[in-house]
CSV table of C-alpha atoms in Angstrom, one decimal:
chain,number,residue,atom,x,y,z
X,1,UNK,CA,87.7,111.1,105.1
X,2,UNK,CA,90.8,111.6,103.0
X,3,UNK,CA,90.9,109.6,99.4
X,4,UNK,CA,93.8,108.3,97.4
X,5,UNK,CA,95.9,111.2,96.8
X,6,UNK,CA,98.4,111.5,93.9
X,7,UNK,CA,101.3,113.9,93.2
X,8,UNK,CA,102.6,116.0,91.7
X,9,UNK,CA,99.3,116.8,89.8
X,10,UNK,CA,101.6,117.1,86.9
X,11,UNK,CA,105.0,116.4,85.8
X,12,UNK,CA,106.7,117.6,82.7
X,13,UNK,CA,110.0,116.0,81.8
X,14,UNK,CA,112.6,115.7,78.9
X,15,UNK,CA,113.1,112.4,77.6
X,16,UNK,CA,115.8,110.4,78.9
X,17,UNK,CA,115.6,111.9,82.5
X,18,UNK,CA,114.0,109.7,85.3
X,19,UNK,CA,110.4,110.1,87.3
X,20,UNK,CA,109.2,109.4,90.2
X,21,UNK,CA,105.7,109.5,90.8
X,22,UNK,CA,103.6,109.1,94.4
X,23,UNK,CA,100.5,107.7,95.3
X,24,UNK,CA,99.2,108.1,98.7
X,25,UNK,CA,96.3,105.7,99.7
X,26,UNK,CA,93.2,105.5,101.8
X,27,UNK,CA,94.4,105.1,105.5
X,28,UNK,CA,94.0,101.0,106.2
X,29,UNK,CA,93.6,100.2,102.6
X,30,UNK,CA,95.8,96.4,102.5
X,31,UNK,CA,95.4,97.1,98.2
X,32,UNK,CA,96.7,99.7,95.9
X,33,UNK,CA,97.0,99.6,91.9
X,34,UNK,CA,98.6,101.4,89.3
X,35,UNK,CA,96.9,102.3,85.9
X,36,UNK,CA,98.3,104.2,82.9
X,37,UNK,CA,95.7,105.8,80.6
X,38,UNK,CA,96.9,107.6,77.5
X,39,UNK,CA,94.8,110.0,76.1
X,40,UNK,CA,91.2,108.8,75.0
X,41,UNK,CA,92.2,105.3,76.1
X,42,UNK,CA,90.9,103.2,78.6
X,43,UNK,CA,92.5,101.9,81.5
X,44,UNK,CA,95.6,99.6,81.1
X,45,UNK,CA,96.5,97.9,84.7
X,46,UNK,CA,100.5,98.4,85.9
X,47,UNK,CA,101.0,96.3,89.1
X,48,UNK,CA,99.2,95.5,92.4
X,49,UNK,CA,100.6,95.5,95.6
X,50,UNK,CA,98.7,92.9,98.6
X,51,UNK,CA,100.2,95.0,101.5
X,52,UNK,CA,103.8,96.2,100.5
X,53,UNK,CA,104.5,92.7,97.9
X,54,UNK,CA,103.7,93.0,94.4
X,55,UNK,CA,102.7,89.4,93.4
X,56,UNK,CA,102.7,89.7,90.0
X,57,UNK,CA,105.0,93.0,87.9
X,58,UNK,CA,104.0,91.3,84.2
X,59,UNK,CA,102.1,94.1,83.9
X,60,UNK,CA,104.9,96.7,83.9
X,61,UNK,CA,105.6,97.8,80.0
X,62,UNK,CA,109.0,97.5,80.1
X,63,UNK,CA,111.9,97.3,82.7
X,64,UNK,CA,112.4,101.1,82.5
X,65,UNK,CA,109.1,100.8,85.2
X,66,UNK,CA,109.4,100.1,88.7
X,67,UNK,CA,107.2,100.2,91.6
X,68,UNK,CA,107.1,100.1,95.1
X,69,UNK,CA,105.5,99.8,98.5
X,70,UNK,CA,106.3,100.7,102.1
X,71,UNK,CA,104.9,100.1,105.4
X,72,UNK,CA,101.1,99.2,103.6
X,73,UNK,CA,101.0,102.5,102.5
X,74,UNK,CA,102.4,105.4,100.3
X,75,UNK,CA,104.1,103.8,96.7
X,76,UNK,CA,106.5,105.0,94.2
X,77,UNK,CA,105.9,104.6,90.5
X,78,UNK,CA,109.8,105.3,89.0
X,79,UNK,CA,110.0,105.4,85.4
X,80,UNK,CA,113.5,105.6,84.2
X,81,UNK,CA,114.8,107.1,81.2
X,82,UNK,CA,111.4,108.4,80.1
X,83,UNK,CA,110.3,108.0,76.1
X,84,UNK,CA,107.8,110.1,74.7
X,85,UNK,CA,105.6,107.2,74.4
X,86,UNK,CA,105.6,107.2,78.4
X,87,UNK,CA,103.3,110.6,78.4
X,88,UNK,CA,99.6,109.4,79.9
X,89,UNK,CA,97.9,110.2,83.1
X,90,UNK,CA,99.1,107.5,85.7
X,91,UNK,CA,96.3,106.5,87.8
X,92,UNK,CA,96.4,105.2,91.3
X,93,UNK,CA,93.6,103.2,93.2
X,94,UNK,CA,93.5,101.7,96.4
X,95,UNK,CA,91.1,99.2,98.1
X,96,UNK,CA,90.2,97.6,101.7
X,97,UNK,CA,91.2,94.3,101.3
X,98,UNK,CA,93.5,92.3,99.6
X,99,UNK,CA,92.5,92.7,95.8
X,100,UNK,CA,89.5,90.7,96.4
X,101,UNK,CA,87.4,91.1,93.3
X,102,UNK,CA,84.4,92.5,95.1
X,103,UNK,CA,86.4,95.2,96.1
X,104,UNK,CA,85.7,99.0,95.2
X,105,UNK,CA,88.5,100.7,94.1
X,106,UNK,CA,89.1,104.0,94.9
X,107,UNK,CA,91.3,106.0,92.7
X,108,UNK,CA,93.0,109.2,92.5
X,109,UNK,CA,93.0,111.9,90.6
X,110,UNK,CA,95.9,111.1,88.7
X,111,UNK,CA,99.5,112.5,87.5
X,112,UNK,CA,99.9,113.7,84.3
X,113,UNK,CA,102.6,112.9,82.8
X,114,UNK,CA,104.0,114.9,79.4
X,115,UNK,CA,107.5,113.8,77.9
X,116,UNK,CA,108.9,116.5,75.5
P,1,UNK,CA,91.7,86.0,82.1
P,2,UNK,CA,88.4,87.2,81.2
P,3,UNK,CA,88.9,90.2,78.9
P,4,UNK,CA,85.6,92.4,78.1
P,5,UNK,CA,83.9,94.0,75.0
P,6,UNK,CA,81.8,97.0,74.9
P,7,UNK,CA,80.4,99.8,72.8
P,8,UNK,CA,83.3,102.6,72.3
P,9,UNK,CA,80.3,105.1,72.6
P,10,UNK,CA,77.0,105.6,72.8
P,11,UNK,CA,74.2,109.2,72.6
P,12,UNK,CA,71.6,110.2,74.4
P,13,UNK,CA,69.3,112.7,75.5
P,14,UNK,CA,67.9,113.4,78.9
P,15,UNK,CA,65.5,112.1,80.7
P,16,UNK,CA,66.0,108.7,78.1
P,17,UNK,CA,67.2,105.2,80.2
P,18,UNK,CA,70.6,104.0,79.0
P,19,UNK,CA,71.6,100.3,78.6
P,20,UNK,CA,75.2,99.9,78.3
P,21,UNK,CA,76.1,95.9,77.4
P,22,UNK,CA,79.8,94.4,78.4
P,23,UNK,CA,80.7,91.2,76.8
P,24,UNK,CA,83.1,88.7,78.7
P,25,UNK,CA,82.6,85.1,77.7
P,26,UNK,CA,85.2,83.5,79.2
P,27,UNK,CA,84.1,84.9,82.5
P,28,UNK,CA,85.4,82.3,85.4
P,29,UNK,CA,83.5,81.3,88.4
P,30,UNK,CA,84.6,83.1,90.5
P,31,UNK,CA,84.3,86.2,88.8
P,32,UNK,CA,82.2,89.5,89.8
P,33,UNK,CA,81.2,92.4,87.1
P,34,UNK,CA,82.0,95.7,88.4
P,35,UNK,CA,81.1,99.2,86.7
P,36,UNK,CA,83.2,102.4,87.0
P,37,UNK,CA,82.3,105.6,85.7
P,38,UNK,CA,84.9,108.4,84.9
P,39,UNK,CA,84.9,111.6,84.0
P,40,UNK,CA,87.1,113.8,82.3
P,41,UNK,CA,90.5,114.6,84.1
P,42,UNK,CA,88.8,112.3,87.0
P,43,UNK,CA,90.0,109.2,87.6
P,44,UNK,CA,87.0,106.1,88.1
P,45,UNK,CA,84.8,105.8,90.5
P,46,UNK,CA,82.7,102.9,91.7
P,47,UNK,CA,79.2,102.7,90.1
P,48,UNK,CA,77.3,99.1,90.9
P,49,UNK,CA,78.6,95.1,91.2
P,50,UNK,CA,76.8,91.9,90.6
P,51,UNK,CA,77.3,88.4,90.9
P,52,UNK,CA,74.0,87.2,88.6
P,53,UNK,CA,70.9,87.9,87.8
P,54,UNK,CA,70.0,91.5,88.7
P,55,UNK,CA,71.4,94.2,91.6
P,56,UNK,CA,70.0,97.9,91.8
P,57,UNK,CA,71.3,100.4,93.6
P,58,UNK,CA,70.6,104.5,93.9
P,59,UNK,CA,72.1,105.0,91.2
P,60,UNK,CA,71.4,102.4,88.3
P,61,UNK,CA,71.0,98.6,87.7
P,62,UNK,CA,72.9,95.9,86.7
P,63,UNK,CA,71.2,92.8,84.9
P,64,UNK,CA,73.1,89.7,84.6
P,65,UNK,CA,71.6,86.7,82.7
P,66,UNK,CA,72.2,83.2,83.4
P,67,UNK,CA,75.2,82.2,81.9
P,68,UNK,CA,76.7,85.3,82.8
P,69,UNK,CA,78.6,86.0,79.4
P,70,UNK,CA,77.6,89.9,79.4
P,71,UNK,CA,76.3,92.1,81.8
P,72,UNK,CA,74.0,95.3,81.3
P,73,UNK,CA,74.8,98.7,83.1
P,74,UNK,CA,71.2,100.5,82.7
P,75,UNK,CA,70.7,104.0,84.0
P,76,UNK,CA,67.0,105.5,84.2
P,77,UNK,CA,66.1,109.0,83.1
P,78,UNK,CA,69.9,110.3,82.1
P,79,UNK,CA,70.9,114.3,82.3
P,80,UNK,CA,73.7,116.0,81.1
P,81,UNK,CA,75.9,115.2,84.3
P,82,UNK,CA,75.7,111.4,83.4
P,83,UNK,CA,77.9,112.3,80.3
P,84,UNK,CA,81.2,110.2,81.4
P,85,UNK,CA,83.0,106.7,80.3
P,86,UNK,CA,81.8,103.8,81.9
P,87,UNK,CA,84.0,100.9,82.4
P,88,UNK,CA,83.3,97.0,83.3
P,89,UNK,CA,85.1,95.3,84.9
P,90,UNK,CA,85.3,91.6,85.2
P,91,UNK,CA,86.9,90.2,88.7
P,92,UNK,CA,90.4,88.7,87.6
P,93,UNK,CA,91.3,85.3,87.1
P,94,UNK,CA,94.4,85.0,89.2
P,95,UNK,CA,93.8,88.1,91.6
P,96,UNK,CA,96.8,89.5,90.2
P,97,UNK,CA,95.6,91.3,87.2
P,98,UNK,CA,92.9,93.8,86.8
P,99,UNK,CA,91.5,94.4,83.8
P,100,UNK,CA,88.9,96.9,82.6
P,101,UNK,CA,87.1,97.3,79.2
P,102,UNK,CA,87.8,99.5,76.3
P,103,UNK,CA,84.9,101.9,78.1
P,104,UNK,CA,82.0,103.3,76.3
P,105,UNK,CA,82.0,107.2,76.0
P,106,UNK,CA,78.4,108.2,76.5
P,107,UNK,CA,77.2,111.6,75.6
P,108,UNK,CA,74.3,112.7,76.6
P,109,UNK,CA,72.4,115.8,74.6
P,110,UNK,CA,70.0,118.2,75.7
């Protein structure tokens, strides 16, 4: 079947301007996570959505992210007035239930993100 | 929250078995260990979970010890396709956070 799919594939912007960056999950998947992973690093959690709430957005670096969830499935990543320090690979992963922690993940292939 | 520690990398050559080792000692009851494996311009994918003691699957094993402060991803006979980050994770504390380990590059050499 279809996995987590992410676009675009990659996305090159001038700073200041706003993203907006799309994940589209595994069909039925109540889960879905956003990652940020600049290059050589490892994984650094965004937010997690239980159906189309977020419980806890802590995780967002600064209020220049947003995120969003509709109808338990596709979700929007907007990063407004983009720095340079914003240029990673933004990672996506959805899971069956509700971010149990024996759930697999399953992620995406990720959008590349370069800032100039 | 149960935050992890392990190798940054590690080398290999084929056909060798590889034991990767994740600290988390404030792991919480409730807690599973997960391992991810990525590779480059991939993004993670599932490799083996375990509660305690020891799980095994088709692809590798996951030994636990008893008080469950670390964990040990071991994978038998490597080749040059195993060459990849592998990530633990550690099951979060409030369900709302998910965090995985710095990774440990692993490069395995002919």
């Amino acid at each position: 079947g279809a996995g987590v799919s992410q676009s675009p594939s990659n996305k090159v912007t001038e700073k200041g301007k706003d993203v907006e960056l799309r994940c589209d999950p595994i069909s039925g998947h109540t889960a879905l996570y956003w990652y940020r992973q600049r290059l050589g690093q490892g994984l650094e959690f965004l937010i997690y959505f239980q159906g189309n709430s977020a419980p806890d957005k802590s995780g967002l670096p600064s209020d220049r992210f947003s995120a969003e969830r509709t109808g338990e499935s596709v979700s929007t990543l907007t990063i407004q007035r983009t720095q340079q320090e914003d240029s990673a690979v933004y990672l996506c992963a959805s899971s069956e239930k509700s971010g149990y922690p024996t759930d697999t993940q399953y992620f995406g292939p990720g959008t590349r993100l370069t800032v100039l | 929250l149960a935050k992890t520690t392990q190798p940054i990398s590690m080398d290999s050559y084929e056909g060798q078995e590889v034991n990767i080792t994740c600290s988390h000692n404030n792991i919480a009851t409730n807690d599973y260990i997960t391992w991810y494996q990525q590779f480059p311009s991939q993004g993670p994918r599932f490799i083996i979970q375990g509660y305690k003691t020891k799980v095994t699957n088709e692809v590798a094993s996951l030994f636990i010890p008893a008080d469950r402060k670390s964990s040990t991803l071991s994978l038998p006979r490597v080749s040059l396709s195993d060459t990849a980050v592998y990530y633990c994770l550690v099951g979060p504390y409030n369900f709302n956070k998910f965090y995985f380990g710095s990774g440990t590059k692993l490069n395995v050499k002919p």
